[in-house]
mmCIF file of C-alpha atoms in Angstrom:
data_model
loop_
_atom_site.group_PDB
_atom_site.id
_atom_site.type_symbol
_atom_site.label_atom_id
_atom_site.label_comp_id
_atom_site.label_asym_id
_atom_site.label_seq_id
_atom_site.Cartn_x
_atom_site.Cartn_y
_atom_site.Cartn_z
ATOM 1 C CA UNK A 13 -4.702 -0.454 79.498
ATOM 2 C CA UNK A 14 -3.735 -0.395 75.804
ATOM 3 C CA UNK A 15 -3.876 3.400 75.761
ATOM 4 C CA UNK A 16 -1.783 3.594 78.931
ATOM 5 C CA UNK A 17 0.780 1.189 77.479
ATOM 6 C CA UNK A 18 1.020 3.206 74.279
ATOM 7 C CA UNK A 19 1.408 6.417 76.276
ATOM 8 C CA UNK A 20 4.229 4.991 78.380
ATOM 9 C CA UNK A 21 5.936 3.653 75.249
ATOM 10 C CA UNK A 22 5.801 7.112 73.685
ATOM 11 C CA UNK A 23 7.090 8.645 76.891
ATOM 12 C CA UNK A 24 10.031 6.247 77.071
ATOM 13 C CA UNK A 25 10.959 6.982 73.465
ATOM 14 C CA UNK A 26 10.648 10.735 74.044
ATOM 15 C CA UNK A 27 7.693 11.278 71.731
ATOM 16 C CA UNK A 28 5.543 12.847 74.441
ATOM 17 C CA UNK A 29 5.760 16.638 74.566
ATOM 18 C CA UNK A 30 8.207 17.820 77.197
ATOM 19 C CA UNK A 31 9.982 14.461 77.525
ATOM 20 C CA UNK A 32 12.675 14.690 74.872
ATOM 21 C CA UNK A 33 15.700 16.804 75.562
ATOM 22 C CA UNK A 34 16.100 18.497 72.174
ATOM 23 C CA UNK A 35 17.657 21.940 71.941
ATOM 24 C CA UNK A 36 17.935 24.356 74.791
ATOM 25 C CA UNK A 37 15.137 26.535 73.444
ATOM 26 C CA UNK A 38 12.775 23.635 73.084
ATOM 27 C CA UNK A 39 13.600 22.351 76.536
ATOM 28 C CA UNK A 40 13.030 25.813 77.934
ATOM 29 C CA UNK A 41 9.652 26.020 76.260
ATOM 30 C CA UNK A 42 8.759 22.623 77.608
ATOM 31 C CA UNK A 43 9.705 23.637 81.113
ATOM 32 C CA UNK A 44 7.676 26.818 80.901
ATOM 33 C CA UNK A 45 4.748 25.431 78.957
ATOM 34 C CA UNK A 46 3.223 22.070 78.343
ATOM 35 C CA UNK A 47 6.071 20.209 80.026
ATOM 36 C CA UNK A 48 4.634 21.179 83.386
ATOM 37 C CA UNK A 49 1.523 19.117 82.677
ATOM 38 C CA UNK A 50 3.446 15.870 82.165
ATOM 39 C CA UNK A 51 3.596 14.975 85.886
ATOM 40 C CA UNK A 52 -0.145 15.498 86.084
ATOM 41 C CA UNK A 53 -0.750 13.351 83.018
ATOM 42 C CA UNK A 54 1.543 10.641 84.356
ATOM 43 C CA UNK A 55 -0.270 10.632 87.690
ATOM 44 C CA UNK A 56 -3.624 10.345 85.936
ATOM 45 C CA UNK A 57 -2.389 7.451 83.809
ATOM 46 C CA UNK A 58 -1.069 5.694 86.913
ATOM 47 C CA UNK A 59 -4.392 6.188 88.690
ATOM 48 C CA UNK A 60 -6.274 4.701 85.750
ATOM 49 C CA UNK A 61 -3.931 1.704 85.578
ATOM 50 C CA UNK A 62 -4.239 1.078 89.306
ATOM 51 C CA UNK A 63 -8.023 1.333 89.097
ATOM 52 C CA UNK A 64 -8.124 -1.207 86.256
ATOM 53 C CA UNK A 65 -5.840 -3.568 88.160
ATOM 54 C CA UNK A 66 -7.966 -3.343 91.279
ATOM 55 C CA UNK A 67 -11.118 -3.996 89.279
ATOM 56 C CA UNK A 68 -9.451 -6.944 87.528
ATOM 57 C CA UNK A 69 -8.349 -8.469 90.824
ATOM 58 C CA UNK A 70 -11.838 -7.962 92.236
ATOM 59 C CA UNK A 71 -13.440 -9.685 89.250
ATOM 60 C CA UNK A 72 -10.864 -12.480 89.453
ATOM 61 C CA UNK A 73 -11.714 -13.095 93.107
ATOM 62 C CA UNK A 74 -15.425 -13.163 92.309
ATOM 63 C CA UNK A 75 -14.818 -15.591 89.448
ATOM 64 C CA UNK A 76 -12.875 -17.888 91.762
ATOM 65 C CA UNK A 77 -15.699 -17.717 94.301
ATOM 66 C CA UNK A 78 -18.234 -18.649 91.616
ATOM 67 C CA UNK A 79 -16.001 -21.498 90.431
ATOM 68 C CA UNK A 80 -15.902 -22.993 93.911
ATOM 69 C CA UNK A 81 -19.663 -22.624 94.247
ATOM 70 C CA UNK A 82 -20.178 -24.386 90.911
ATOM 71 C CA UNK A 83 -17.918 -27.246 91.940
ATOM 72 C CA UNK A 84 -19.752 -27.591 95.232
ATOM 73 C CA UNK A 85 -23.138 -27.563 93.498
ATOM 74 C CA UNK A 86 -22.091 -30.100 90.855
ATOM 75 C CA UNK A 87 -20.749 -32.468 93.487
ATOM 76 C CA UNK A 88 -24.228 -32.550 95.044
ATOM 77 C CA UNK A 89 -25.746 -33.846 91.819
ATOM 78 C CA UNK A 90 -26.523 -37.557 91.439
ATOM 79 C CA UNK A 91 -23.536 -39.597 90.371
ATOM 80 C CA UNK A 92 -25.263 -40.540 87.116
ATOM 81 C CA UNK A 93 -25.948 -36.900 86.205
ATOM 82 C CA UNK A 94 -24.040 -35.698 83.096
ATOM 83 C CA UNK A 95 -22.835 -32.584 84.923
ATOM 84 C CA UNK A 96 -21.376 -34.502 87.852
ATOM 85 C CA UNK A 97 -17.586 -34.016 88.062
ATOM 86 C CA UNK A 98 -17.012 -37.763 87.769
ATOM 87 C CA UNK A 99 -18.929 -37.908 84.475
ATOM 88 C CA UNK A 100 -17.339 -35.039 82.593
ATOM 89 C CA UNK A 101 -15.171 -37.433 80.578
ATOM 90 C CA UNK A 102 -12.071 -35.264 80.876
ATOM 91 C CA UNK A 103 -9.386 -36.512 83.241
ATOM 92 C CA UNK A 104 -6.569 -34.356 81.936
ATOM 93 C CA UNK A 105 -7.209 -31.770 84.615
ATOM 94 C CA UNK A 106 -6.131 -34.147 87.329
ATOM 95 C CA UNK A 107 -2.740 -34.700 85.741
ATOM 96 C CA UNK A 108 -2.385 -31.000 85.071
ATOM 97 C CA UNK A 109 -3.275 -30.193 88.653
ATOM 98 C CA UNK A 110 -0.595 -32.626 89.817
ATOM 99 C CA UNK A 111 1.923 -30.699 87.761
ATOM 100 C CA UNK A 112 0.699 -27.393 89.109
ATOM 101 C CA UNK A 113 -0.996 -26.461 85.833
ATOM 102 C CA UNK A 114 -4.575 -26.465 87.048
ATOM 103 C CA UNK A 115 -6.832 -23.924 85.387
ATOM 104 C CA UNK A 116 -9.800 -21.962 86.700
ATOM 105 C CA UNK A 117 -12.262 -24.233 84.859
ATOM 106 C CA UNK A 118 -11.154 -27.537 86.376
ATOM 107 C CA UNK A 119 -13.947 -30.102 86.101
ATOM 108 C CA UNK A 120 -16.649 -27.465 85.609
ATOM 109 C CA UNK A 121 -19.303 -28.494 83.120
ATOM 110 C CA UNK A 122 -21.392 -25.661 81.709
ATOM 111 C CA UNK A 123 -24.452 -26.315 79.597
ATOM 112 C CA UNK A 124 -23.951 -25.821 75.884
ATOM 113 C CA UNK A 125 -24.978 -22.452 74.501
ATOM 114 C CA UNK A 126 -24.042 -20.501 77.631
ATOM 115 C CA UNK A 127 -21.238 -18.029 77.011
ATOM 116 C CA UNK A 128 -20.014 -14.875 78.686
ATOM 117 C CA UNK A 129 -21.302 -12.844 75.741
ATOM 118 C CA UNK A 130 -24.752 -14.415 76.090
ATOM 119 C CA UNK A 131 -24.855 -13.707 79.819
ATOM 120 C CA UNK A 132 -23.767 -10.092 79.334
ATOM 121 C CA UNK A 133 -26.316 -9.588 76.560
ATOM 122 C CA UNK A 134 -29.161 -11.001 78.659
ATOM 123 C CA UNK A 135 -28.181 -8.918 81.673
ATOM 124 C CA UNK A 136 -27.812 -5.730 79.615
ATOM 125 C CA UNK A 137 -31.185 -6.325 77.973
ATOM 126 C CA UNK A 138 -32.821 -6.879 81.359
ATOM 127 C CA UNK A 139 -31.249 -3.738 82.815
ATOM 128 C CA UNK A 140 -32.273 -1.582 79.845
ATOM 129 C CA UNK A 141 -35.862 -2.855 79.956
ATOM 130 C CA UNK A 142 -36.145 -2.248 83.693
ATOM 131 C CA UNK A 143 -34.675 1.224 83.279
ATOM 132 C CA UNK A 144 -37.118 2.002 80.459
ATOM 133 C CA UNK A 145 -40.079 0.987 82.636
ATOM 134 C CA UNK A 146 -38.820 3.065 85.558
ATOM 135 C CA UNK A 147 -38.247 5.995 83.219
ATOM 136 C CA UNK A 148 -41.818 5.854 81.939
ATOM 137 C CA UNK A 149 -43.175 5.748 85.487
ATOM 138 C CA UNK A 150 -40.761 8.452 86.664
ATOM 139 C CA UNK A 151 -39.113 6.261 89.301
ATOM 140 C CA UNK A 152 -35.417 6.542 90.182
ATOM 141 C CA UNK A 153 -34.248 8.457 87.117
ATOM 142 C CA UNK A 154 -30.597 8.609 88.314
ATOM 143 C CA UNK A 155 -30.684 4.828 88.672
ATOM 144 C CA UNK A 156 -32.091 4.583 85.149
ATOM 145 C CA UNK A 157 -29.140 6.586 83.863
ATOM 146 C CA UNK A 158 -26.679 4.267 85.598
ATOM 147 C CA UNK A 159 -28.501 1.222 84.224
ATOM 148 C CA UNK A 160 -28.423 2.593 80.671
ATOM 149 C CA UNK A 161 -24.698 3.370 80.872
ATOM 150 C CA UNK A 162 -23.920 -0.054 82.351
ATOM 151 C CA UNK A 163 -25.955 -1.823 79.667
ATOM 152 C CA UNK A 164 -24.136 0.108 76.939
ATOM 153 C CA UNK A 165 -20.735 -0.819 78.373
ATOM 154 C CA UNK A 166 -21.682 -4.485 78.619
ATOM 155 C CA UNK A 167 -22.941 -4.584 75.040
ATOM 156 C CA UNK A 168 -19.817 -2.780 73.830
ATOM 157 C CA UNK A 169 -17.779 -5.512 75.517
ATOM 158 C CA UNK A 170 -19.772 -8.091 73.552
ATOM 159 C CA UNK A 171 -19.011 -6.259 70.304
ATOM 160 C CA UNK A 172 -15.337 -5.755 71.070
ATOM 161 C CA UNK A 173 -12.896 -7.635 68.862
ATOM 162 C CA UNK A 174 -9.769 -8.337 70.884
ATOM 163 C CA UNK A 175 -7.662 -9.303 67.878
ATOM 164 C CA UNK A 176 -8.335 -6.075 65.979
ATOM 165 C CA UNK A 177 -7.745 -3.948 69.071
ATOM 166 C CA UNK A 178 -4.351 -5.549 69.618
ATOM 167 C CA UNK A 179 -3.356 -5.371 65.950
ATOM 168 C CA UNK A 180 -4.513 -1.820 65.250
ATOM 169 C CA UNK A 181 -3.551 -0.362 68.595
ATOM 170 C CA UNK A 182 -5.497 1.971 70.866
ATOM 171 C CA UNK A 183 -7.915 4.391 69.329
ATOM 172 C CA UNK A 184 -8.202 2.578 66.002
ATOM 173 C CA UNK A 185 -10.136 -0.447 67.164
ATOM 174 C CA UNK A 186 -12.983 1.362 68.904
ATOM 175 C CA UNK A 187 -15.371 0.683 66.043
ATOM 176 C CA UNK A 188 -14.119 -2.822 65.394
ATOM 177 C CA UNK A 189 -17.342 -4.305 66.687
ATOM 178 C CA UNK A 190 -19.442 -2.160 64.377
ATOM 179 C CA UNK A 191 -17.453 -2.577 61.195
ATOM 180 C CA UNK A 192 -17.664 -6.176 60.021
ATOM 181 C CA UNK A 193 -17.790 -5.897 56.249
ATOM 182 C CA UNK A 194 -14.136 -6.733 55.678
ATOM 183 C CA UNK A 195 -14.082 -9.716 58.040
ATOM 184 C CA UNK A 196 -14.069 -13.106 56.378
ATOM 185 C CA UNK A 197 -15.077 -15.036 59.470
ATOM 186 C CA UNK A 198 -18.706 -14.562 60.484
ATOM 187 C CA UNK A 199 -17.947 -15.459 64.110
ATOM 188 C CA UNK A 200 -15.997 -12.968 66.228
ATOM 189 C CA UNK A 201 -15.328 -13.869 69.850
ATOM 190 C CA UNK A 202 -18.103 -16.459 69.644
ATOM 191 C CA UNK A 203 -20.726 -13.993 68.353
ATOM 192 C CA UNK A 204 -22.341 -14.436 64.950
ATOM 193 C CA UNK A 205 -22.397 -11.583 62.450
ATOM 194 C CA UNK A 206 -26.193 -11.265 62.577
ATOM 195 C CA UNK A 207 -26.121 -11.205 66.363
ATOM 196 C CA UNK A 208 -23.486 -8.467 66.305
ATOM 197 C CA UNK A 209 -25.720 -6.352 64.078
ATOM 198 C CA UNK A 210 -28.621 -6.828 66.495
ATOM 199 C CA UNK A 211 -26.426 -5.854 69.443
ATOM 200 C CA UNK A 212 -25.154 -2.771 67.571
ATOM 201 C CA UNK A 213 -28.731 -1.630 66.916
ATOM 202 C CA UNK A 214 -29.596 -2.216 70.565
ATOM 203 C CA UNK A 215 -26.630 -0.098 71.657
ATOM 204 C CA UNK A 216 -27.787 2.727 69.376
ATOM 205 C CA UNK A 217 -31.325 2.589 70.784
ATOM 206 C CA UNK A 218 -30.090 2.602 74.388
ATOM 207 C CA UNK A 219 -27.841 5.565 73.613
ATOM 208 C CA UNK A 220 -30.869 7.425 72.264
ATOM 209 C CA UNK A 221 -32.870 6.671 75.406
ATOM 210 C CA UNK A 222 -29.925 7.744 77.558
ATOM 211 C CA UNK A 223 -29.686 11.071 75.715
ATOM 212 C CA UNK A 224 -33.421 11.673 76.094
ATOM 213 C CA UNK A 225 -33.275 10.739 79.769
ATOM 214 C CA UNK A 226 -30.462 13.184 80.460
ATOM 215 C CA UNK A 227 -32.378 15.951 78.700
ATOM 216 C CA UNK A 228 -35.454 15.124 80.773
ATOM 217 C CA UNK A 229 -33.455 15.144 84.009
ATOM 218 C CA UNK A 230 -31.860 18.485 83.130
ATOM 219 C CA UNK A 231 -35.284 19.960 82.361
ATOM 220 C CA UNK A 232 -36.726 18.640 85.623
ATOM 221 C CA UNK A 233 -33.812 20.088 87.567
ATOM 222 C CA UNK A 234 -34.320 23.454 85.899
ATOM 223 C CA UNK A 235 -38.037 23.434 86.642
ATOM 224 C CA UNK A 236 -37.594 22.359 90.240
ATOM 225 C CA UNK A 237 -35.200 25.225 90.896
ATOM 226 C CA UNK A 238 -37.372 27.878 89.185
ATOM 227 C CA UNK A 239 -40.708 27.828 91.151
ATOM 228 C CA UNK A 240 -39.380 29.055 94.538
ATOM 229 C CA UNK A 241 -37.886 32.184 92.940
ATOM 230 C CA UNK A 242 -41.062 32.987 90.988
ATOM 231 C CA UNK A 243 -43.254 32.359 94.011
ATOM 232 C CA UNK A 244 -41.255 34.749 96.178
ATOM 233 C CA UNK A 245 -41.544 37.503 93.576
ATOM 234 C CA UNK A 246 -45.297 37.021 93.241
ATOM 235 C CA UNK A 247 -45.704 37.037 97.009
ATOM 236 C CA UNK A 248 -43.777 40.289 97.285
ATOM 237 C CA UNK A 249 -45.849 41.993 94.584
ATOM 238 C CA UNK A 250 -49.144 40.825 96.047
ATOM 239 C CA UNK A 251 -48.161 42.080 99.482
ATOM 240 C CA UNK A 252 -47.579 45.577 98.079
ATOM 241 C CA UNK A 253 -50.839 45.603 96.122
ATOM 242 C CA UNK A 254 -52.943 44.365 99.021
ATOM 243 C CA UNK A 255 -55.183 47.117 100.484
ATOM 244 C CA UNK A 256 -54.336 47.786 104.116
ATOM 245 C CA UNK A 257 -57.127 47.064 106.534
ATOM 246 C CA UNK A 258 -58.487 50.036 108.487
ATOM 247 C CA UNK A 259 -57.923 49.839 112.197
ATOM 248 C CA UNK A 260 -60.964 49.191 114.316
ATOM 249 C CA UNK A 261 -61.782 52.183 116.482
ATOM 250 C CA UNK A 262 -63.333 51.252 119.745
ATOM 251 C CA UNK A 263 -65.264 53.954 121.563
ATOM 252 C CA UNK A 264 -64.537 54.136 125.198
ATOM 253 C CA UNK A 265 -66.889 55.917 127.592
ATOM 254 C CA UNK A 266 -65.340 59.085 128.925
ATOM 255 C CA UNK A 267 -65.672 59.577 132.647
ATOM 256 C CA UNK A 268 -68.232 62.156 133.668
#
C-alpha cells in the first residue's frame, strides 16, 4: 500500500514517465514509447490495492468473529474467574460504547504474554517444522513450498518496524527488521532485540530450505519427464536389433 501510494503521488505530480506534458518532442516520445505502458501499470497498481483491501476486510471480519467467540466463551466462565467480563476491572468501555466509541477489544481479557507477534512466530515455527518433516519423507512437496513461503512472510511481519517504514518510505524500510544497531530502544513492536535476532536467523534458515526444496522439485520434474523419452528410444533400437524368428513350415500331405 505504501508503494502504491508513493506511485500515485509521483503520478499526480508528473514524475512518472509519460505523465508530465513537457515539450512536444518529449510528449511524442512518451506517446510512442514508455507512455503506452502507463495504463497497464496503473491497472496493475489498482489490482494490487483492491486485493489488499479485500484481504484486509476479510481479516477484519475474521477478527470480529473471533472477538465475539471470545466474549461468548468468557461469559461462560465462573463469575469469580479473573477472565470473566465482570471482573476485568475496566468499566470505561461501557461509557465509550454508550458514546459510540466502542473498540474491537471491548471487555476481552487476554492472558499476559500473548501477543500477535508471539502467535505468528509460533505458527510460523510449527509450519516450517511440519514442512521440513514432509520434505524429508518426500510428502506433498508443493505444500511444503507454500508452508515455507507462508512462514517466511509471517516472520517478516514480526520483524517489520512500522515506524521506520512510514518515516523512510517504501523501499527503504525493507531491512528495518534486520538492522537494529542504530536503534536506542531494545523493544520494537513488542519484540525484544534478542528475539528479533533469533527470528532473523530463523528466516534465513527457512529461506535456505526453500531454495533447496525448489532445486529438488526442479530436479525431480526434470527426471520424471526424461525416462519416457529414453525408454522409447531404447525400445526402438532393441526392436531393430532383435533377430527375426523363422516361420514354422508345416508339411502337408500331397494328395496321391
